[in-house]
PDB file of C-alpha atoms in Angstrom:
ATOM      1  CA  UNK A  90      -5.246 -11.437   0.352  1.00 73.00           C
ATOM      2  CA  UNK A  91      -8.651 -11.644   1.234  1.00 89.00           C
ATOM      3  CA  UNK A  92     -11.893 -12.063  -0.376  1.00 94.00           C
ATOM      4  CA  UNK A  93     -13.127  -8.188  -0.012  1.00 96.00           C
ATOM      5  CA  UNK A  94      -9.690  -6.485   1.096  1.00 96.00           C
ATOM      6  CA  UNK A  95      -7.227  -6.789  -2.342  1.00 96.00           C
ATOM      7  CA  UNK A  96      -8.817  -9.826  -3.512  1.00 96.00           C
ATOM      8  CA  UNK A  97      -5.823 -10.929  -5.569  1.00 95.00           C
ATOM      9  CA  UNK A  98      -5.538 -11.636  -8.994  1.00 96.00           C
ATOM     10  CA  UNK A  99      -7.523 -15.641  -9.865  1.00 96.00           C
ATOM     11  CA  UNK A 100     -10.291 -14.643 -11.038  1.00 95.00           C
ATOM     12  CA  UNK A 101      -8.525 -12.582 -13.547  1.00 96.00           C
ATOM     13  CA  UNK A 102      -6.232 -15.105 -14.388  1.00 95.00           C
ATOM     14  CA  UNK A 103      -9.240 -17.524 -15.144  1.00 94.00           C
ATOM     15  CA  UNK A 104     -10.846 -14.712 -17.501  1.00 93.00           C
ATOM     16  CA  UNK A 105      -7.406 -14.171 -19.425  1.00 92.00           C
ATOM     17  CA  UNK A 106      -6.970 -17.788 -19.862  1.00 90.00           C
ATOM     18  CA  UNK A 107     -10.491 -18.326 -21.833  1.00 86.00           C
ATOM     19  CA  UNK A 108     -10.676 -18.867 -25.322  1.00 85.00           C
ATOM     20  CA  UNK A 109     -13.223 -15.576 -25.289  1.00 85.00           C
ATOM     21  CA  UNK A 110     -11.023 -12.651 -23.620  1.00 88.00           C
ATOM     22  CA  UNK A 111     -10.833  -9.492 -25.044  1.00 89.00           C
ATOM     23  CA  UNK A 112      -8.146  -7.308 -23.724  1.00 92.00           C
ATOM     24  CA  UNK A 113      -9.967  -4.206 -22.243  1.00 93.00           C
ATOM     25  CA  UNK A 114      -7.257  -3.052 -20.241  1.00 95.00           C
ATOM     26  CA  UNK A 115      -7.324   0.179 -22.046  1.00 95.00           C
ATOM     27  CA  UNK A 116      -9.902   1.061 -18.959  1.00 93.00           C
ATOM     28  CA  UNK A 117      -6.830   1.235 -17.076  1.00 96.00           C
ATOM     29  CA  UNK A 118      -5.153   3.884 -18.585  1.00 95.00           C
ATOM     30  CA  UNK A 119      -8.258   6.106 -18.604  1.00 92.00           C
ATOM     31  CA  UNK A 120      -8.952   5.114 -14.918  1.00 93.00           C
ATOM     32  CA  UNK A 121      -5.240   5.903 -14.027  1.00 93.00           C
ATOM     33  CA  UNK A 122      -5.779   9.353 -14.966  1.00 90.00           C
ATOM     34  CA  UNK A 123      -8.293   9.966 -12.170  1.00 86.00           C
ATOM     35  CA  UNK A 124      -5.871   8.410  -9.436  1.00 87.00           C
ATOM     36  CA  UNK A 125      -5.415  10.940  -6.465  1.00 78.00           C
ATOM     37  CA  UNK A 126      -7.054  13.797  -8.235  1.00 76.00           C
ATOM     38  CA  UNK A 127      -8.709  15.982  -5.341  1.00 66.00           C
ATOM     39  CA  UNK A 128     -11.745  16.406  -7.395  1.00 72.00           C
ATOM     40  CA  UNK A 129     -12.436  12.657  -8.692  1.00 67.00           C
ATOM     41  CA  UNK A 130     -13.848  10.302  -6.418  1.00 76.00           C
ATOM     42  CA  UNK A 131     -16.328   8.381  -8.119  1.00 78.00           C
ATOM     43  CA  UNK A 132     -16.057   6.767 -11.172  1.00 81.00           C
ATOM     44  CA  UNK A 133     -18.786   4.279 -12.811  1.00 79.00           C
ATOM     45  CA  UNK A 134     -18.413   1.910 -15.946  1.00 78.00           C
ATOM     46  CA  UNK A 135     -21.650   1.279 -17.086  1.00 77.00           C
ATOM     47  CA  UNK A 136     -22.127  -1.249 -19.895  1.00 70.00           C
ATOM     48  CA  UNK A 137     -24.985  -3.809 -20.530  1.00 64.00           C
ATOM     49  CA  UNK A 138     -25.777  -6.789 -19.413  1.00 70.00           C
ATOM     50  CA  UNK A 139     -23.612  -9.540 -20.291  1.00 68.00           C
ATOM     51  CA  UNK A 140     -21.028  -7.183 -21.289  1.00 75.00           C
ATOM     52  CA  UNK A 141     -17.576  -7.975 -19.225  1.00 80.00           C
ATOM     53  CA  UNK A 142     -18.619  -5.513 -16.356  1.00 87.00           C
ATOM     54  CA  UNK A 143     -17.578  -8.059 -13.799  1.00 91.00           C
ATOM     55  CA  UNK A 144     -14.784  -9.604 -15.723  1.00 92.00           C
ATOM     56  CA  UNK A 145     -13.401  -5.481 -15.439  1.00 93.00           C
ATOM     57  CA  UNK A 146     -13.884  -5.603 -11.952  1.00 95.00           C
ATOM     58  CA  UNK A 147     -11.873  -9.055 -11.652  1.00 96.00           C
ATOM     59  CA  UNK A 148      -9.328  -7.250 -14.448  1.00 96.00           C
ATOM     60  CA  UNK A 149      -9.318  -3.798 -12.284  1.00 97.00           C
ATOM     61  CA  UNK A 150      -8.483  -5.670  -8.602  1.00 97.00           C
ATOM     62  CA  UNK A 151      -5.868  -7.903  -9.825  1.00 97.00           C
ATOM     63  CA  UNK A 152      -4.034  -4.654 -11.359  1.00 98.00           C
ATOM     64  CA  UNK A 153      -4.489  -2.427  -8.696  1.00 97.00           C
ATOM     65  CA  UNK A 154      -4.565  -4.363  -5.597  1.00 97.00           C
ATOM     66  CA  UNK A 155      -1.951  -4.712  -3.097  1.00 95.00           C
ATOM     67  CA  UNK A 156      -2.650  -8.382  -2.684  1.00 83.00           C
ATOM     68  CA  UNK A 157      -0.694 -10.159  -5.885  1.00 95.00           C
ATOM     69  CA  UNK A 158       1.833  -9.404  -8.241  1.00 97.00           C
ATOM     70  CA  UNK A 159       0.499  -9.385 -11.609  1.00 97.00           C
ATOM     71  CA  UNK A 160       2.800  -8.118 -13.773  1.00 97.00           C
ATOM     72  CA  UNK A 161       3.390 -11.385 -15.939  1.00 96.00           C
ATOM     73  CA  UNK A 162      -0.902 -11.349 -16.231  1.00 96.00           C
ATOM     74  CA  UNK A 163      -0.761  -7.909 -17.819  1.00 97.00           C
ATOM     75  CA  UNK A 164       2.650  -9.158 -20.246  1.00 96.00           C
ATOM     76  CA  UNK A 165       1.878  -8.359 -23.544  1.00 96.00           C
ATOM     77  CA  UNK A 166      -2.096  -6.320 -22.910  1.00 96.00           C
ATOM     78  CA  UNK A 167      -2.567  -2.741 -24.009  1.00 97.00           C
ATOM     79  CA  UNK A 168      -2.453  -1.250 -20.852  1.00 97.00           C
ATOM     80  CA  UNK A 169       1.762  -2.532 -20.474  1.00 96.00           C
ATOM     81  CA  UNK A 170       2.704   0.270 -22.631  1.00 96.00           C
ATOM     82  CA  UNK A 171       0.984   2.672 -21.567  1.00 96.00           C
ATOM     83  CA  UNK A 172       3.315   5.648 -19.179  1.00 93.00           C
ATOM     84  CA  UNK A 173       1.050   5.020 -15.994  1.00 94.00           C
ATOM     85  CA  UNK A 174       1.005   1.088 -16.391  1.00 97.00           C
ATOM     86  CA  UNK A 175       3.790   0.509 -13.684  1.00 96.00           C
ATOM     87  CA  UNK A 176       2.628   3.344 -11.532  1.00 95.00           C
ATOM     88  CA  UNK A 177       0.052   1.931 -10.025  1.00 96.00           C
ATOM     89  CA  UNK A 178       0.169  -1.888 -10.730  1.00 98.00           C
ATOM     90  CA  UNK A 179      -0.687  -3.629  -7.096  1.00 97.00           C
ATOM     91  CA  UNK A 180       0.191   0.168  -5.664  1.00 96.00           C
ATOM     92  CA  UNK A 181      -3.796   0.324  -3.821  1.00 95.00           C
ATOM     93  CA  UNK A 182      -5.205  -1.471  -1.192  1.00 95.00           C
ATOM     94  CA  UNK A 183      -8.885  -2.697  -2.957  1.00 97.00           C
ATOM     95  CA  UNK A 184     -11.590  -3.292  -1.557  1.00 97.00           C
ATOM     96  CA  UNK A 185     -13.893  -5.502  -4.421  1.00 97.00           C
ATOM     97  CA  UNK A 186     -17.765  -5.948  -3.343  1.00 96.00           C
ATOM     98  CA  UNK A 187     -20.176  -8.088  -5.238  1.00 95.00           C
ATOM     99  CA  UNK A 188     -22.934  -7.073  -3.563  1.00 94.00           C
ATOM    100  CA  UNK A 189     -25.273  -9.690  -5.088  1.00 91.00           C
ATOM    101  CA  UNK A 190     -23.334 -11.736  -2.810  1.00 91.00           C
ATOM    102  CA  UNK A 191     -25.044 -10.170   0.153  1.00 92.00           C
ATOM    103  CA  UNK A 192     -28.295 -10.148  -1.630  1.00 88.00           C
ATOM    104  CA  UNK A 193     -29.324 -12.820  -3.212  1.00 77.00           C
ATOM    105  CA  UNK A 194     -32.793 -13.583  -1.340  1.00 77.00           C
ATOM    106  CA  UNK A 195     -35.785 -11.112  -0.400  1.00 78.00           C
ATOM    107  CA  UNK A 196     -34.927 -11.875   2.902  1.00 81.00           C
ATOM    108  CA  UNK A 197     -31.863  -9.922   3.042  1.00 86.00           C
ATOM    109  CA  UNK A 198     -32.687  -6.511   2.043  1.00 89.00           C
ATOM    110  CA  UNK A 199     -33.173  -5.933   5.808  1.00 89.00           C
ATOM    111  CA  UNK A 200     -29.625  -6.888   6.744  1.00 92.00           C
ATOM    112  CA  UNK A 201     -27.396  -7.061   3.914  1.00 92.00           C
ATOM    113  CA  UNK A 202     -25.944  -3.427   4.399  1.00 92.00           C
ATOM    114  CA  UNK A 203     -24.783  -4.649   8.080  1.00 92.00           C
ATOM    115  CA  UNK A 204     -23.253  -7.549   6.641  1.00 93.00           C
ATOM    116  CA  UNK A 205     -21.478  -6.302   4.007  1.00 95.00           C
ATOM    117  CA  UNK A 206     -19.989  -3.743   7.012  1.00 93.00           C
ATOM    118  CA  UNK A 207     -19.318  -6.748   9.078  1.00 93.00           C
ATOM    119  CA  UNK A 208     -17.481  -8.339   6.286  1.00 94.00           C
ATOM    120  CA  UNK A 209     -15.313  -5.835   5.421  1.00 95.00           C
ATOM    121  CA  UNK A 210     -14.656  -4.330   8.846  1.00 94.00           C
ATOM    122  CA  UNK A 211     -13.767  -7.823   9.916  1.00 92.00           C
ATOM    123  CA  UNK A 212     -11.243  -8.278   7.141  1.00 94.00           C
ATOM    124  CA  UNK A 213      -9.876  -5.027   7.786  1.00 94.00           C
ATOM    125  CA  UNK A 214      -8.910  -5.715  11.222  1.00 92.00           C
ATOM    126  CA  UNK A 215      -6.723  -8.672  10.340  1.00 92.00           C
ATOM    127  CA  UNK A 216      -4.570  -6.139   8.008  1.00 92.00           C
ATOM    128  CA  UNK A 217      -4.568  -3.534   9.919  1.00 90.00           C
ATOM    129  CA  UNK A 218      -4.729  -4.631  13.953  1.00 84.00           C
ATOM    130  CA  UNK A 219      -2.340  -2.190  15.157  1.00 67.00           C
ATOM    131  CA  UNK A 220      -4.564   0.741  14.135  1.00 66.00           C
ATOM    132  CA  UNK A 221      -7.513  -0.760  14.013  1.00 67.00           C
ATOM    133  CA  UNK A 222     -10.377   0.991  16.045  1.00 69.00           C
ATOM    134  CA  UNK A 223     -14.120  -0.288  15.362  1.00 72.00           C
ATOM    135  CA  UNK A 224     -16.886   2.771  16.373  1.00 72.00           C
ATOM    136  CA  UNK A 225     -20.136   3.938  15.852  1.00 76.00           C
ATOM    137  CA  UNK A 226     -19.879   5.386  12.146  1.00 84.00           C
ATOM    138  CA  UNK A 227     -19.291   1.496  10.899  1.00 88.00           C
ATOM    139  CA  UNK A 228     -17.239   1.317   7.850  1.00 91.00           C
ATOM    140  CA  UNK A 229     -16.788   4.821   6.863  1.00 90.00           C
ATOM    141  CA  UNK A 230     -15.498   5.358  10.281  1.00 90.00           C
ATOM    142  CA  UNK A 231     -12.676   2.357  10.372  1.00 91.00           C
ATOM    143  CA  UNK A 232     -12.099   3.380   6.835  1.00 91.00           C
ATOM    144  CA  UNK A 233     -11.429   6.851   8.242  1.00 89.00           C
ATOM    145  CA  UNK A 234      -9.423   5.957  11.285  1.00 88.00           C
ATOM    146  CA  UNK A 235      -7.224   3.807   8.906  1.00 90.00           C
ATOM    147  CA  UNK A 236      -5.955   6.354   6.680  1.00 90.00           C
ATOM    148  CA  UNK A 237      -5.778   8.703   9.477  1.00 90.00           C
ATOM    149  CA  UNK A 238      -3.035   6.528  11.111  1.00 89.00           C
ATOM    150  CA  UNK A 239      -1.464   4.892   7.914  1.00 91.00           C
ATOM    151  CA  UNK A 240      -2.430   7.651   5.002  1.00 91.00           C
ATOM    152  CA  UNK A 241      -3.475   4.941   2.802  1.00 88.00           C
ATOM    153  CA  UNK A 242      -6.909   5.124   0.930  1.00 89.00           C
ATOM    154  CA  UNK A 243      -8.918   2.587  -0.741  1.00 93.00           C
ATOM    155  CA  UNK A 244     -10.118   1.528  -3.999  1.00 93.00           C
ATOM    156  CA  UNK A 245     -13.224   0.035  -4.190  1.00 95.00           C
ATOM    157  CA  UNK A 246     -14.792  -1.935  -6.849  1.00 95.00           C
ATOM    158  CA  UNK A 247     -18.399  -2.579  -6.654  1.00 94.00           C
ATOM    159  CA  UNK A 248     -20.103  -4.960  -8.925  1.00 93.00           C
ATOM    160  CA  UNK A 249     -23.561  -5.464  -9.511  1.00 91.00           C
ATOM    161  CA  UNK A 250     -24.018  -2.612  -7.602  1.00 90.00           C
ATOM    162  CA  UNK A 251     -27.811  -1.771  -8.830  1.00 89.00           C
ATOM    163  CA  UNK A 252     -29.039  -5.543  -7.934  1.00 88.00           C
ATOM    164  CA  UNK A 253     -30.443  -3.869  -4.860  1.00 91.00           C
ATOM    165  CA  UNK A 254     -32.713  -1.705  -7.200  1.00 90.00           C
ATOM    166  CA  UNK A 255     -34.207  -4.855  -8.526  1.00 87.00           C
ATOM    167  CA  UNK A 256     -34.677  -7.071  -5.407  1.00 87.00           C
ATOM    168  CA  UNK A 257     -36.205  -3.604  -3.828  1.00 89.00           C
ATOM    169  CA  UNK A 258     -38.260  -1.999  -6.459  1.00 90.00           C
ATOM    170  CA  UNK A 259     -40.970  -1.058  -3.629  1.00 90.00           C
ATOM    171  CA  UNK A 260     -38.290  -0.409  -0.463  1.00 92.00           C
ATOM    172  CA  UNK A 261     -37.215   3.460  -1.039  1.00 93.00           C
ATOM    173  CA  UNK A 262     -36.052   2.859   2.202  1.00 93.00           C
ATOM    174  CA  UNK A 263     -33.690   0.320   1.705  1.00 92.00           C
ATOM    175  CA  UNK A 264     -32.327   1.781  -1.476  1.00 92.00           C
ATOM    176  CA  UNK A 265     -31.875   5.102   0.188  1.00 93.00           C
ATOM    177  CA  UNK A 266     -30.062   3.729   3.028  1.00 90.00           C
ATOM    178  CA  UNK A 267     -28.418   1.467   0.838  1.00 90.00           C
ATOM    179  CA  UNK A 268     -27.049   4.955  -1.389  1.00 88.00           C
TER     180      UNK A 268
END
């Protein structure tokens, strides 16, 4: 387990354990349905603020990541009878990015992308150092490499993925590159 590359399952476990959880794992079900369909590959959940969005992330890593086993966290929720439930629990290598963690401070919007590459890629080479080949194309090359030696794809969960659009209202730059 890492802290980008399948995460594990805490941070779940804390939410599920507070006197205010509300079993939303219904999401599942509806994102199991888009699992390794050619045509799907991006999927958002958009809610308000305040609204469990990063609790869902937490929920969405600790069921799908390789990293745990969290069938006893998911004992008794909605998604446990659904068809697809066993399918794909911890079946997915994750990859979970807060990227206000990267960008917290004006003076990051320069170099957060880069770090958030660095990051990962770094993590990624202690999984997979037998296959592992850094180049040129950063992370969407290593990503690439990977599954071309291993055929295994990633899952990523991004959360608070628009804070870049409020540090960088004026920098079209950095929110293009950023896209």
């Amino acid at each position: 387990m890492g802290l980008y590359l399948n995460p594990g399952n805490e941070a779940y476990r804390q939410a599920v354990t507070d006197d205010v959880y509300i079993d939303k794992t219904e999401m599942i079900a509806l994102l199991n349905q888009k699992i390794n369909k050619s045509r799907v590959k991006h999927v958002c959940v958009s809610r308000p603020r305040r609204f469990g969005k990063s609790m869902a992330a937490d929920m969405l890593a600790a069921y799908y990541g390789r990293g745990c086993d969290s069938k006893e966290l998911f004992a008794g929720k909605k998604i446990e009878s659904k068809e697809s439930f066993k399918l794909h629990l911890n079946q997915h290598n994750v990859i979970r990015l807060d990227i206000q963690r990267f960008l917290f401070d004006d003076a990051h919007l320069d170099i957060f992308i880069d770090k958030i590459q660095e990051s990962v890629i770094r993590e990624l080479q202690e999984e997979y150092g037998s296959c592992f080949e850094a180049d040129q194309y950063g992370l969407p090359g290593v990503l690439g490499r990977i599954y071309a030696r291993t055929k295994e794809g990633f899952i990523f969960i991004i959360d608070e993925w628009d804070c870049v659009f409020r540090f960088a209202k004026e920098r079209g730059d950095i929110q293009k590159t950023y896209l």
